[in-house]
PDB file of C-alpha atoms and ligand atoms in Angstrom:
ATOM      1  CA  UNK A  13      21.803  23.450   5.183  1.00 61.00           C
ATOM      2  CA  UNK A  14      23.492  20.377   3.461  1.00 60.00           C
ATOM      3  CA  UNK A  15      21.275  18.594   1.004  1.00 69.00           C
ATOM      4  CA  UNK A  16      21.681  15.103  -0.244  1.00 86.00           C
ATOM      5  CA  UNK A  17      21.695  13.438  -3.538  1.00 90.00           C
ATOM      6  CA  UNK A  18      17.966  13.139  -3.732  1.00 90.00           C
ATOM      7  CA  UNK A  19      17.461  16.734  -2.866  1.00 91.00           C
ATOM      8  CA  UNK A  20      19.738  17.670  -5.809  1.00 90.00           C
ATOM      9  CA  UNK A  21      17.668  15.309  -8.172  1.00 89.00           C
ATOM     10  CA  UNK A  22      14.377  16.873  -6.832  1.00 90.00           C
ATOM     11  CA  UNK A  23      15.774  20.520  -7.588  1.00 90.00           C
ATOM     12  CA  UNK A  24      16.752  19.275 -10.998  1.00 91.00           C
ATOM     13  CA  UNK A  25      13.287  18.409 -11.957  1.00 91.00           C
ATOM     14  CA  UNK A  26      11.920  21.652 -10.533  1.00 90.00           C
ATOM     15  CA  UNK A  27      14.430  23.689 -12.365  1.00 90.00           C
ATOM     16  CA  UNK A  28      13.479  22.208 -15.718  1.00 90.00           C
ATOM     17  CA  UNK A  29      11.596  24.689 -17.837  1.00 90.00           C
ATOM     18  CA  UNK A  30       8.964  21.852 -18.353  1.00 93.00           C
ATOM     19  CA  UNK A  31       8.954  20.133 -14.933  1.00 93.00           C
ATOM     20  CA  UNK A  32       5.691  18.116 -15.431  1.00 95.00           C
ATOM     21  CA  UNK A  33       7.069  16.881 -18.848  1.00 94.00           C
ATOM     22  CA  UNK A  34      10.480  15.951 -17.347  1.00 94.00           C
ATOM     23  CA  UNK A  35       8.773  14.040 -14.530  1.00 96.00           C
ATOM     24  CA  UNK A  36       6.630  11.978 -16.794  1.00 96.00           C
ATOM     25  CA  UNK A  37       9.504  11.204 -19.069  1.00 96.00           C
ATOM     26  CA  UNK A  38      11.729  10.116 -16.247  1.00 96.00           C
ATOM     27  CA  UNK A  39       8.949   7.771 -15.224  1.00 97.00           C
ATOM     28  CA  UNK A  40       8.729   6.222 -18.741  1.00 97.00           C
ATOM     29  CA  UNK A  41      12.637   5.763 -18.642  1.00 97.00           C
ATOM     30  CA  UNK A  42      12.857   4.267 -15.291  1.00 96.00           C
ATOM     31  CA  UNK A  43      10.594   1.171 -15.090  1.00 97.00           C
ATOM     32  CA  UNK A  44      11.697  -1.660 -12.954  1.00 97.00           C
ATOM     33  CA  UNK A  45      10.467  -5.047 -11.616  1.00 97.00           C
ATOM     34  CA  UNK A  46      10.435  -6.400  -7.989  1.00 95.00           C
ATOM     35  CA  UNK A  47      10.554  -9.842  -9.442  1.00 95.00           C
ATOM     36  CA  UNK A  48      14.022  -9.532 -10.855  1.00 97.00           C
ATOM     37  CA  UNK A  49      15.734  -8.758  -7.437  1.00 97.00           C
ATOM     38  CA  UNK A  50      17.674 -11.617  -5.960  1.00 97.00           C
ATOM     39  CA  UNK A  51      17.061 -11.961  -2.280  1.00 97.00           C
ATOM     40  CA  UNK A  52      18.769 -15.120  -1.721  1.00 97.00           C
ATOM     41  CA  UNK A  53      21.848 -13.567   0.151  1.00 97.00           C
ATOM     42  CA  UNK A  54      19.364 -11.536   2.223  1.00 96.00           C
ATOM     43  CA  UNK A  55      17.423 -14.680   3.303  1.00 97.00           C
ATOM     44  CA  UNK A  56      20.781 -16.276   4.551  1.00 97.00           C
ATOM     45  CA  UNK A  57      21.735 -13.054   6.375  1.00 96.00           C
ATOM     46  CA  UNK A  58      18.365 -12.745   7.900  1.00 96.00           C
ATOM     47  CA  UNK A  59      18.297 -16.271   9.014  1.00 96.00           C
ATOM     48  CA  UNK A  60      21.706 -15.797  10.776  1.00 96.00           C
ATOM     49  CA  UNK A  61      20.547 -12.902  12.972  1.00 95.00           C
ATOM     50  CA  UNK A  62      19.523 -13.112  16.501  1.00 95.00           C
ATOM     51  CA  UNK A  63      15.828 -12.876  17.295  1.00 95.00           C
ATOM     52  CA  UNK A  64      15.881  -9.247  18.680  1.00 93.00           C
ATOM     53  CA  UNK A  65      17.689  -7.949  15.445  1.00 93.00           C
ATOM     54  CA  UNK A  66      15.175 -10.086  13.363  1.00 94.00           C
ATOM     55  CA  UNK A  67      12.327  -8.606  15.133  1.00 93.00           C
ATOM     56  CA  UNK A  68      13.499  -5.032  14.670  1.00 92.00           C
ATOM     57  CA  UNK A  69      14.174  -5.463  10.858  1.00 94.00           C
ATOM     58  CA  UNK A  70      10.724  -6.965  10.525  1.00 95.00           C
ATOM     59  CA  UNK A  71       9.188  -3.930  12.219  1.00 94.00           C
ATOM     60  CA  UNK A  72      10.932  -1.652   9.814  1.00 94.00           C
ATOM     61  CA  UNK A  73       9.169  -3.483   7.100  1.00 96.00           C
ATOM     62  CA  UNK A  74       5.995  -3.298   8.827  1.00 96.00           C
ATOM     63  CA  UNK A  75       6.401   0.602   8.656  1.00 94.00           C
ATOM     64  CA  UNK A  76       7.241   0.171   4.896  1.00 96.00           C
ATOM     65  CA  UNK A  77       4.292  -2.005   4.206  1.00 97.00           C
ATOM     66  CA  UNK A  78       1.887   0.483   5.936  1.00 96.00           C
ATOM     67  CA  UNK A  79       3.526   3.412   4.209  1.00 96.00           C
ATOM     68  CA  UNK A  80       3.394   1.983   0.657  1.00 96.00           C
ATOM     69  CA  UNK A  81      -0.215   0.514   1.414  1.00 97.00           C
ATOM     70  CA  UNK A  82      -1.599   3.696   2.767  1.00 95.00           C
ATOM     71  CA  UNK A  83      -0.087   6.142   0.039  1.00 96.00           C
ATOM     72  CA  UNK A  84      -1.259   3.725  -2.748  1.00 96.00           C
ATOM     73  CA  UNK A  85      -4.737   3.863  -1.621  1.00 95.00           C
ATOM     74  CA  UNK A  86      -4.695   7.639  -1.064  1.00 96.00           C
ATOM     75  CA  UNK A  87      -3.947   8.336  -4.547  1.00 96.00           C
ATOM     76  CA  UNK A  88      -7.458   7.667  -5.718  1.00 94.00           C
ATOM     77  CA  UNK A  89      -8.953  10.867  -4.443  1.00 95.00           C
ATOM     78  CA  UNK A  90      -6.027  12.890  -5.990  1.00 96.00           C
ATOM     79  CA  UNK A  91      -6.654  11.446  -9.489  1.00 94.00           C
ATOM     80  CA  UNK A  92     -10.424  12.313  -9.309  1.00 93.00           C
ATOM     81  CA  UNK A  93      -9.389  15.819  -8.272  1.00 95.00           C
ATOM     82  CA  UNK A  94      -6.654  16.458 -10.647  1.00 95.00           C
ATOM     83  CA  UNK A  95      -7.125  20.093 -11.783  1.00 94.00           C
ATOM     84  CA  UNK A  96      -5.957  19.452 -15.520  1.00 94.00           C
ATOM     85  CA  UNK A  97      -4.505  16.761 -17.783  1.00 95.00           C
ATOM     86  CA  UNK A  98      -0.905  17.418 -17.071  1.00 93.00           C
ATOM     87  CA  UNK A  99      -1.471  16.831 -13.265  1.00 94.00           C
ATOM     88  CA  UNK A 100      -3.718  13.765 -13.976  1.00 95.00           C
ATOM     89  CA  UNK A 101      -1.084  12.144 -16.173  1.00 95.00           C
ATOM     90  CA  UNK A 102       1.634  12.712 -13.617  1.00 95.00           C
ATOM     91  CA  UNK A 103      -0.546  11.280 -10.739  1.00 95.00           C
ATOM     92  CA  UNK A 104      -1.335   8.047 -12.759  1.00 95.00           C
ATOM     93  CA  UNK A 105       2.288   7.161 -12.569  1.00 97.00           C
ATOM     94  CA  UNK A 106       2.559   6.933  -8.606  1.00 97.00           C
ATOM     95  CA  UNK A 107      -0.444   4.673  -8.810  1.00 96.00           C
ATOM     96  CA  UNK A 108       1.646   2.131 -10.465  1.00 96.00           C
ATOM     97  CA  UNK A 109       4.760   2.880  -8.623  1.00 97.00           C
ATOM     98  CA  UNK A 110       3.244   2.499  -5.225  1.00 97.00           C
ATOM     99  CA  UNK A 111       1.499  -0.755  -6.107  1.00 97.00           C
ATOM    100  CA  UNK A 112       4.975  -1.962  -7.281  1.00 98.00           C
ATOM    101  CA  UNK A 113       6.404  -0.805  -3.983  1.00 98.00           C
ATOM    102  CA  UNK A 114       3.909  -2.928  -2.184  1.00 98.00           C
ATOM    103  CA  UNK A 115       4.690  -5.906  -4.319  1.00 97.00           C
ATOM    104  CA  UNK A 116       8.338  -5.318  -3.588  1.00 97.00           C
ATOM    105  CA  UNK A 117       7.713  -5.386   0.261  1.00 97.00           C
ATOM    106  CA  UNK A 118       5.498  -8.428  -0.244  1.00 98.00           C
ATOM    107  CA  UNK A 119       8.549 -10.313  -1.800  1.00 97.00           C
ATOM    108  CA  UNK A 120      10.765  -9.303   1.074  1.00 97.00           C
ATOM    109  CA  UNK A 121       8.298 -10.865   3.475  1.00 98.00           C
ATOM    110  CA  UNK A 122       8.007 -14.050   1.527  1.00 97.00           C
ATOM    111  CA  UNK A 123      11.645 -14.480   0.277  1.00 97.00           C
ATOM    112  CA  UNK A 124      13.554 -12.954   3.284  1.00 97.00           C
ATOM    113  CA  UNK A 125      11.284 -13.398   6.274  1.00 97.00           C
ATOM    114  CA  UNK A 126       9.703 -16.512   5.036  1.00 96.00           C
ATOM    115  CA  UNK A 127       6.137 -15.348   5.508  1.00 96.00           C
ATOM    116  CA  UNK A 128       3.450 -17.323   3.497  1.00 92.00           C
ATOM    117  CA  UNK A 129       0.053 -16.286   2.756  1.00 93.00           C
ATOM    118  CA  UNK A 130       0.472 -13.205   0.791  1.00 94.00           C
ATOM    119  CA  UNK A 131      -0.867  -9.655   1.424  1.00 97.00           C
ATOM    120  CA  UNK A 132      -3.565 -10.920   3.943  1.00 97.00           C
ATOM    121  CA  UNK A 133      -0.900 -12.494   6.086  1.00 97.00           C
ATOM    122  CA  UNK A 134       1.558  -9.577   5.732  1.00 97.00           C
ATOM    123  CA  UNK A 135      -1.159  -7.042   6.513  1.00 97.00           C
ATOM    124  CA  UNK A 136      -2.154  -9.051   9.706  1.00 97.00           C
ATOM    125  CA  UNK A 137       1.395  -9.094  10.832  1.00 96.00           C
ATOM    126  CA  UNK A 138       1.996  -5.493   9.996  1.00 96.00           C
ATOM    127  CA  UNK A 139      -1.266  -4.365  11.618  1.00 96.00           C
ATOM    128  CA  UNK A 140      -0.230  -6.189  14.832  1.00 94.00           C
ATOM    129  CA  UNK A 141       3.011  -4.234  14.878  1.00 93.00           C
ATOM    130  CA  UNK A 142       1.425  -0.938  14.195  1.00 94.00           C
ATOM    131  CA  UNK A 143       2.606   1.727  16.827  1.00 93.00           C
ATOM    132  CA  UNK A 144       0.824   4.779  18.012  1.00 94.00           C
ATOM    133  CA  UNK A 145       3.302   7.277  16.312  1.00 94.00           C
ATOM    134  CA  UNK A 146       2.720   5.719  12.895  1.00 93.00           C
ATOM    135  CA  UNK A 147      -1.064   5.408  13.536  1.00 94.00           C
ATOM    136  CA  UNK A 148      -1.468   9.141  14.407  1.00 95.00           C
ATOM    137  CA  UNK A 149       0.556  10.268  11.285  1.00 95.00           C
ATOM    138  CA  UNK A 150      -1.522   8.062   9.076  1.00 95.00           C
ATOM    139  CA  UNK A 151      -4.600   9.299  10.629  1.00 95.00           C
ATOM    140  CA  UNK A 152      -3.526  12.934  10.069  1.00 95.00           C
ATOM    141  CA  UNK A 153      -2.567  12.279   6.267  1.00 96.00           C
ATOM    142  CA  UNK A 154      -5.880  10.421   5.867  1.00 96.00           C
ATOM    143  CA  UNK A 155      -8.014  13.282   7.193  1.00 96.00           C
ATOM    144  CA  UNK A 156      -6.385  15.895   4.813  1.00 96.00           C
ATOM    145  CA  UNK A 157      -6.301  13.865   1.671  1.00 96.00           C
ATOM    146  CA  UNK A 158      -9.889  12.604   2.096  1.00 96.00           C
ATOM    147  CA  UNK A 159     -11.175  16.054   2.239  1.00 96.00           C
ATOM    148  CA  UNK A 160     -10.911  15.656  -1.629  1.00 97.00           C
ATOM    149  CA  UNK A 161     -13.798  13.354  -1.409  1.00 95.00           C
ATOM    150  CA  UNK A 162     -15.875  16.451  -0.250  1.00 95.00           C
ATOM    151  CA  UNK A 163     -14.393  19.188  -2.246  1.00 96.00           C
ATOM    152  CA  UNK A 164     -12.217  19.108  -5.359  1.00 95.00           C
ATOM    153  CA  UNK A 165     -11.272  22.715  -5.583  1.00 95.00           C
ATOM    154  CA  UNK A 166      -7.632  23.608  -5.903  1.00 95.00           C
ATOM    155  CA  UNK A 167      -6.969  24.788  -2.444  1.00 96.00           C
ATOM    156  CA  UNK A 168      -8.204  21.390  -1.058  1.00 97.00           C
ATOM    157  CA  UNK A 169      -6.036  19.748  -3.873  1.00 97.00           C
ATOM    158  CA  UNK A 170      -2.968  21.769  -2.848  1.00 97.00           C
ATOM    159  CA  UNK A 171      -3.490  20.961   1.067  1.00 97.00           C
ATOM    160  CA  UNK A 172      -3.508  17.221   0.002  1.00 97.00           C
ATOM    161  CA  UNK A 173      -0.437  17.714  -2.030  1.00 97.00           C
ATOM    162  CA  UNK A 174       1.474  19.364   0.786  1.00 97.00           C
ATOM    163  CA  UNK A 175       0.347  16.707   3.386  1.00 97.00           C
ATOM    164  CA  UNK A 176       1.063  13.656   1.097  1.00 97.00           C
ATOM    165  CA  UNK A 177       4.040  14.714  -1.131  1.00 97.00           C
ATOM    166  CA  UNK A 178       5.845  17.219   1.031  1.00 97.00           C
ATOM    167  CA  UNK A 179       5.208  16.091   4.603  1.00 97.00           C
ATOM    168  CA  UNK A 180       4.530  12.304   4.358  1.00 97.00           C
ATOM    169  CA  UNK A 181       6.718  11.298   1.350  1.00 97.00           C
ATOM    170  CA  UNK A 182       8.896  14.300   1.374  1.00 96.00           C
ATOM    171  CA  UNK A 183       9.829  14.637   5.108  1.00 97.00           C
ATOM    172  CA  UNK A 184       8.783  11.371   7.000  1.00 96.00           C
ATOM    173  CA  UNK A 185       9.599   9.085   4.060  1.00 96.00           C
ATOM    174  CA  UNK A 186      12.981  10.571   3.296  1.00 95.00           C
ATOM    175  CA  UNK A 187      13.977  10.609   6.839  1.00 95.00           C
ATOM    176  CA  UNK A 188      12.921   6.906   7.251  1.00 94.00           C
ATOM    177  CA  UNK A 189      15.036   6.063   4.044  1.00 93.00           C
ATOM    178  CA  UNK A 190      18.106   7.733   5.245  1.00 91.00           C
ATOM    179  CA  UNK A 191      18.168   5.755   8.447  1.00 93.00           C
ATOM    180  CA  UNK A 192      17.268   2.430   6.889  1.00 91.00           C
ATOM    181  CA  UNK A 193      19.928   2.531   4.269  1.00 83.00           C
ATOM    182  CA  UNK A 194      22.627   2.573   6.922  1.00 83.00           C
ATOM    183  CA  UNK A 195      20.836  -0.069   8.959  1.00 85.00           C
ATOM    184  CA  UNK A 196      20.926  -2.722   6.523  1.00 86.00           C
ATOM    185  CA  UNK A 197      24.728  -2.698   6.304  1.00 83.00           C
ATOM    186  CA  UNK A 198      25.108  -2.623  10.122  1.00 87.00           C
ATOM    187  CA  UNK A 199      23.191  -5.863  10.700  1.00 88.00           C
ATOM    188  CA  UNK A 200      24.429  -7.893   7.718  1.00 91.00           C
ATOM    189  CA  UNK A 201      24.795  -8.399   3.919  1.00 94.00           C
ATOM    190  CA  UNK A 202      21.494  -7.289   2.297  1.00 95.00           C
ATOM    191  CA  UNK A 203      22.108  -6.574  -1.401  1.00 95.00           C
ATOM    192  CA  UNK A 204      18.529  -7.458  -2.337  1.00 96.00           C
ATOM    193  CA  UNK A 205      17.084  -5.125   0.191  1.00 96.00           C
ATOM    194  CA  UNK A 206      19.510  -2.337  -0.678  1.00 95.00           C
ATOM    195  CA  UNK A 207      18.537  -2.741  -4.378  1.00 96.00           C
ATOM    196  CA  UNK A 208      14.851  -2.736  -3.714  1.00 96.00           C
ATOM    197  CA  UNK A 209      15.363   0.423  -1.657  1.00 95.00           C
ATOM    198  CA  UNK A 210      17.400   2.124  -4.191  1.00 95.00           C
ATOM    199  CA  UNK A 211      14.685   1.503  -7.029  1.00 97.00           C
ATOM    200  CA  UNK A 212      11.862   2.729  -4.548  1.00 96.00           C
ATOM    201  CA  UNK A 213      13.752   5.785  -3.443  1.00 96.00           C
ATOM    202  CA  UNK A 214      14.336   6.771  -7.270  1.00 96.00           C
ATOM    203  CA  UNK A 215      10.736   6.596  -7.650  1.00 97.00           C
ATOM    204  CA  UNK A 216      10.048   8.429  -4.356  1.00 97.00           C
ATOM    205  CA  UNK A 217      12.298  11.258  -5.544  1.00 96.00           C
ATOM    206  CA  UNK A 218       9.919  11.769  -8.644  1.00 96.00           C
ATOM    207  CA  UNK A 219       6.940  11.596  -6.494  1.00 97.00           C
ATOM    208  CA  UNK A 220       8.160  14.437  -4.289  1.00 97.00           C
ATOM    209  CA  UNK A 221       9.183  16.321  -7.479  1.00 96.00           C
ATOM    210  CA  UNK A 222       5.346  15.976  -8.521  1.00 96.00           C
ATOM    211  CA  UNK A 223       4.334  17.731  -5.118  1.00 97.00           C
ATOM    212  CA  UNK A 224       6.992  20.374  -5.316  1.00 96.00           C
ATOM    213  CA  UNK A 225       6.387  21.291  -8.983  1.00 96.00           C
ATOM    214  CA  UNK A 226       2.632  21.582  -8.393  1.00 96.00           C
ATOM    215  CA  UNK A 227       3.061  23.734  -5.191  1.00 97.00           C
ATOM    216  CA  UNK A 228       5.473  25.961  -7.010  1.00 96.00           C
ATOM    217  CA  UNK A 229       3.101  26.398  -9.902  1.00 95.00           C
ATOM    218  CA  UNK A 230       0.450  27.518  -7.371  1.00 96.00           C
ATOM    219  CA  UNK A 231       2.977  29.831  -5.505  1.00 96.00           C
ATOM    220  CA  UNK A 232       3.761  31.312  -8.936  1.00 95.00           C
ATOM    221  CA  UNK A 233       0.274  31.941  -9.775  1.00 95.00           C
ATOM    222  CA  UNK A 234      -1.375  32.865  -6.390  1.00 96.00           C
ATOM    223  CA  UNK A 235       1.538  33.962  -4.211  1.00 94.00           C
ATOM    224  CA  UNK A 236       0.619  35.007  -0.581  1.00 95.00           C
ATOM    225  CA  UNK A 237      -2.532  32.862   0.082  1.00 96.00           C
ATOM    226  CA  UNK A 238      -0.699  29.741  -0.995  1.00 97.00           C
ATOM    227  CA  UNK A 239       2.325  30.643   1.058  1.00 96.00           C
ATOM    228  CA  UNK A 240      -0.075  31.046   4.181  1.00 96.00           C
ATOM    229  CA  UNK A 241      -1.824  27.705   3.376  1.00 97.00           C
ATOM    230  CA  UNK A 242       1.485  25.883   3.322  1.00 97.00           C
ATOM    231  CA  UNK A 243       2.769  27.691   6.424  1.00 96.00           C
ATOM    232  CA  UNK A 244      -0.467  26.656   8.225  1.00 96.00           C
ATOM    233  CA  UNK A 245       0.013  22.841   7.385  1.00 97.00           C
ATOM    234  CA  UNK A 246       3.761  22.986   8.173  1.00 97.00           C
ATOM    235  CA  UNK A 247       2.952  24.495  11.603  1.00 96.00           C
ATOM    236  CA  UNK A 248       0.428  21.861  12.325  1.00 97.00           C
ATOM    237  CA  UNK A 249       2.754  19.156  11.357  1.00 97.00           C
ATOM    238  CA  UNK A 250       5.427  20.561  13.679  1.00 96.00           C
ATOM    239  CA  UNK A 251       2.931  20.623  16.518  1.00 97.00           C
ATOM    240  CA  UNK A 252       1.841  17.071  15.753  1.00 97.00           C
ATOM    241  CA  UNK A 253       5.446  15.856  15.733  1.00 96.00           C
ATOM    242  CA  UNK A 254       6.392  17.690  18.891  1.00 96.00           C
ATOM    243  CA  UNK A 255       3.458  16.177  20.690  1.00 95.00           C
ATOM    244  CA  UNK A 256       4.026  12.688  19.493  1.00 96.00           C
ATOM    245  CA  UNK A 257       7.767  12.988  20.685  1.00 95.00           C
ATOM    246  CA  UNK A 258       6.683  14.229  23.953  1.00 95.00           C
ATOM    247  CA  UNK A 259       4.373  11.335  24.433  1.00 94.00           C
ATOM    248  CA  UNK A 260       6.529   8.453  23.110  1.00 95.00           C
ATOM    249  CA  UNK A 261       6.764   5.703  25.811  1.00 95.00           C
ATOM    250  CA  UNK A 262      10.204   4.558  26.796  1.00 95.00           C
ATOM    251  CA  UNK A 263       9.411   1.102  25.422  1.00 94.00           C
ATOM    252  CA  UNK A 264       8.502   2.608  21.989  1.00 95.00           C
ATOM    253  CA  UNK A 265      11.488   4.821  21.965  1.00 95.00           C
ATOM    254  CA  UNK A 266      13.976   1.672  22.601  1.00 94.00           C
ATOM    255  CA  UNK A 267      12.010  -0.102  19.897  1.00 93.00           C
ATOM    256  CA  UNK A 268      12.871   2.848  17.507  1.00 93.00           C
ATOM    257  CA  UNK A 269      16.589   2.719  18.648  1.00 94.00           C
ATOM    258  CA  UNK A 270      16.782  -0.997  17.945  1.00 90.00           C
ATOM    259  CA  UNK A 271      15.179  -0.743  14.573  1.00 91.00           C
ATOM    260  CA  UNK A 272      16.580   2.498  13.273  1.00 92.00           C
ATOM    261  CA  UNK A 273      19.784   3.041  15.315  1.00 91.00           C
ATOM    262  CA  UNK A 274      18.543   6.515  16.631  1.00 93.00           C
ATOM    263  CA  UNK A 275      16.433   8.048  19.372  1.00 94.00           C
ATOM    264  CA  UNK A 276      13.001   9.208  18.392  1.00 95.00           C
ATOM    265  CA  UNK A 277      14.498  12.902  18.901  1.00 96.00           C
ATOM    266  CA  UNK A 278      17.073  12.272  16.293  1.00 96.00           C
ATOM    267  CA  UNK A 279      14.488  10.749  13.870  1.00 96.00           C
ATOM    268  CA  UNK A 280      12.212  13.762  14.277  1.00 97.00           C
ATOM    269  CA  UNK A 281      15.136  16.159  13.742  1.00 97.00           C
ATOM    270  CA  UNK A 282      15.950  14.443  10.445  1.00 96.00           C
ATOM    271  CA  UNK A 283      12.075  14.697   9.412  1.00 97.00           C
ATOM    272  CA  UNK A 284      12.423  18.326  10.167  1.00 97.00           C
ATOM    273  CA  UNK A 285      15.696  18.681   8.271  1.00 96.00           C
ATOM    274  CA  UNK A 286      14.085  16.960   5.271  1.00 96.00           C
ATOM    275  CA  UNK A 287      10.980  19.424   5.514  1.00 96.00           C
ATOM    276  CA  UNK A 288      13.436  22.306   5.384  1.00 95.00           C
ATOM    277  CA  UNK A 289      14.905  21.130   2.192  1.00 95.00           C
ATOM    278  CA  UNK A 290      11.602  20.650   0.579  1.00 96.00           C
ATOM    279  CA  UNK A 291      10.542  24.198   1.630  1.00 96.00           C
ATOM    280  CA  UNK A 292      13.780  25.424   0.134  1.00 94.00           C
ATOM    281  CA  UNK A 293      12.965  23.764  -3.154  1.00 94.00           C
ATOM    282  CA  UNK A 294       9.603  25.648  -3.110  1.00 94.00           C
ATOM    283  CA  UNK A 295      11.624  28.794  -2.441  1.00 92.00           C
ATOM    284  CA  UNK A 296      10.193  29.252   0.917  1.00 92.00           C
ATOM    285  CA  UNK A 297      12.088  29.471   4.224  1.00 75.00           C
ATOM    286  CA  UNK A 298      10.689  27.037   6.871  1.00 48.00           C
ATOM    287  CA  UNK A 299       9.100  27.873  10.288  1.00 46.00           C
ATOM    288  CA  UNK A 300      10.476  26.656  13.473  1.00 42.00           C
TER     289      UNK A 300
HETATM  290 FE1  FE2 B 422       6.304   4.153  -2.249  1.00 58.76          FE
HETATM  291 FE1  FE2 B 423       5.593   7.569  -3.348  1.00 58.76          FE
END
């Protein structure tokens, strides 16, 4: 199965003799600011689009806003349940990253889409565009991660890592990023959006590396029960995805085509391909 540049980078972290240290040092070396990105060309390009294309691009960013906002909020339970200092230190870094990503999306709304009113107004607009597929996926992620509020044992922690870092960020997030990157170029000149995306993806590669490194550590230590736990979550995710795909309305399907340039089945196939790449980095062959 062909990987991509991001998969190569994830595997480099994982192959490091001290992956947790390598991930933290990468974070220290790769700080950036959403305030330094110039969106002026993007604003002109956006204004020149027809209404349908504008709405599709705004929907892509509604997805982005919900993704960044939800994963930012869901890091708190992880921090409280971190099994040791190395993991705690690593988990402190995406807390800053994900809030920076929210700020980056808010700048796009303000400077490219012309939305005033800050996060309240952006959240109101994004919530109004929330579709049933995204809502179901967030509900599922929320359910697994919030188990940490009841029990902070290492298996509950691992389940949360698999759902958050490998399925949400590692599979859905990576698939979304591959479609969005080619979308900007198709509709116009968006150098600011591309740059903001490049920087966020660089962070996401590191976040996925955190999840893969932690899961590999558990696999090395505990073997078969950990393999079974991962398999169970992966099977559940496949069932959820197939079910959502089977129940996507024709209207929603055409919205996906307009926004991402692909049918839901093609998007889901890329999610599954990304998941296989993550499982390969874990040293596991996937299911289904
Ligand atoms: Fe993010
Ligand atoms: Fe992330």
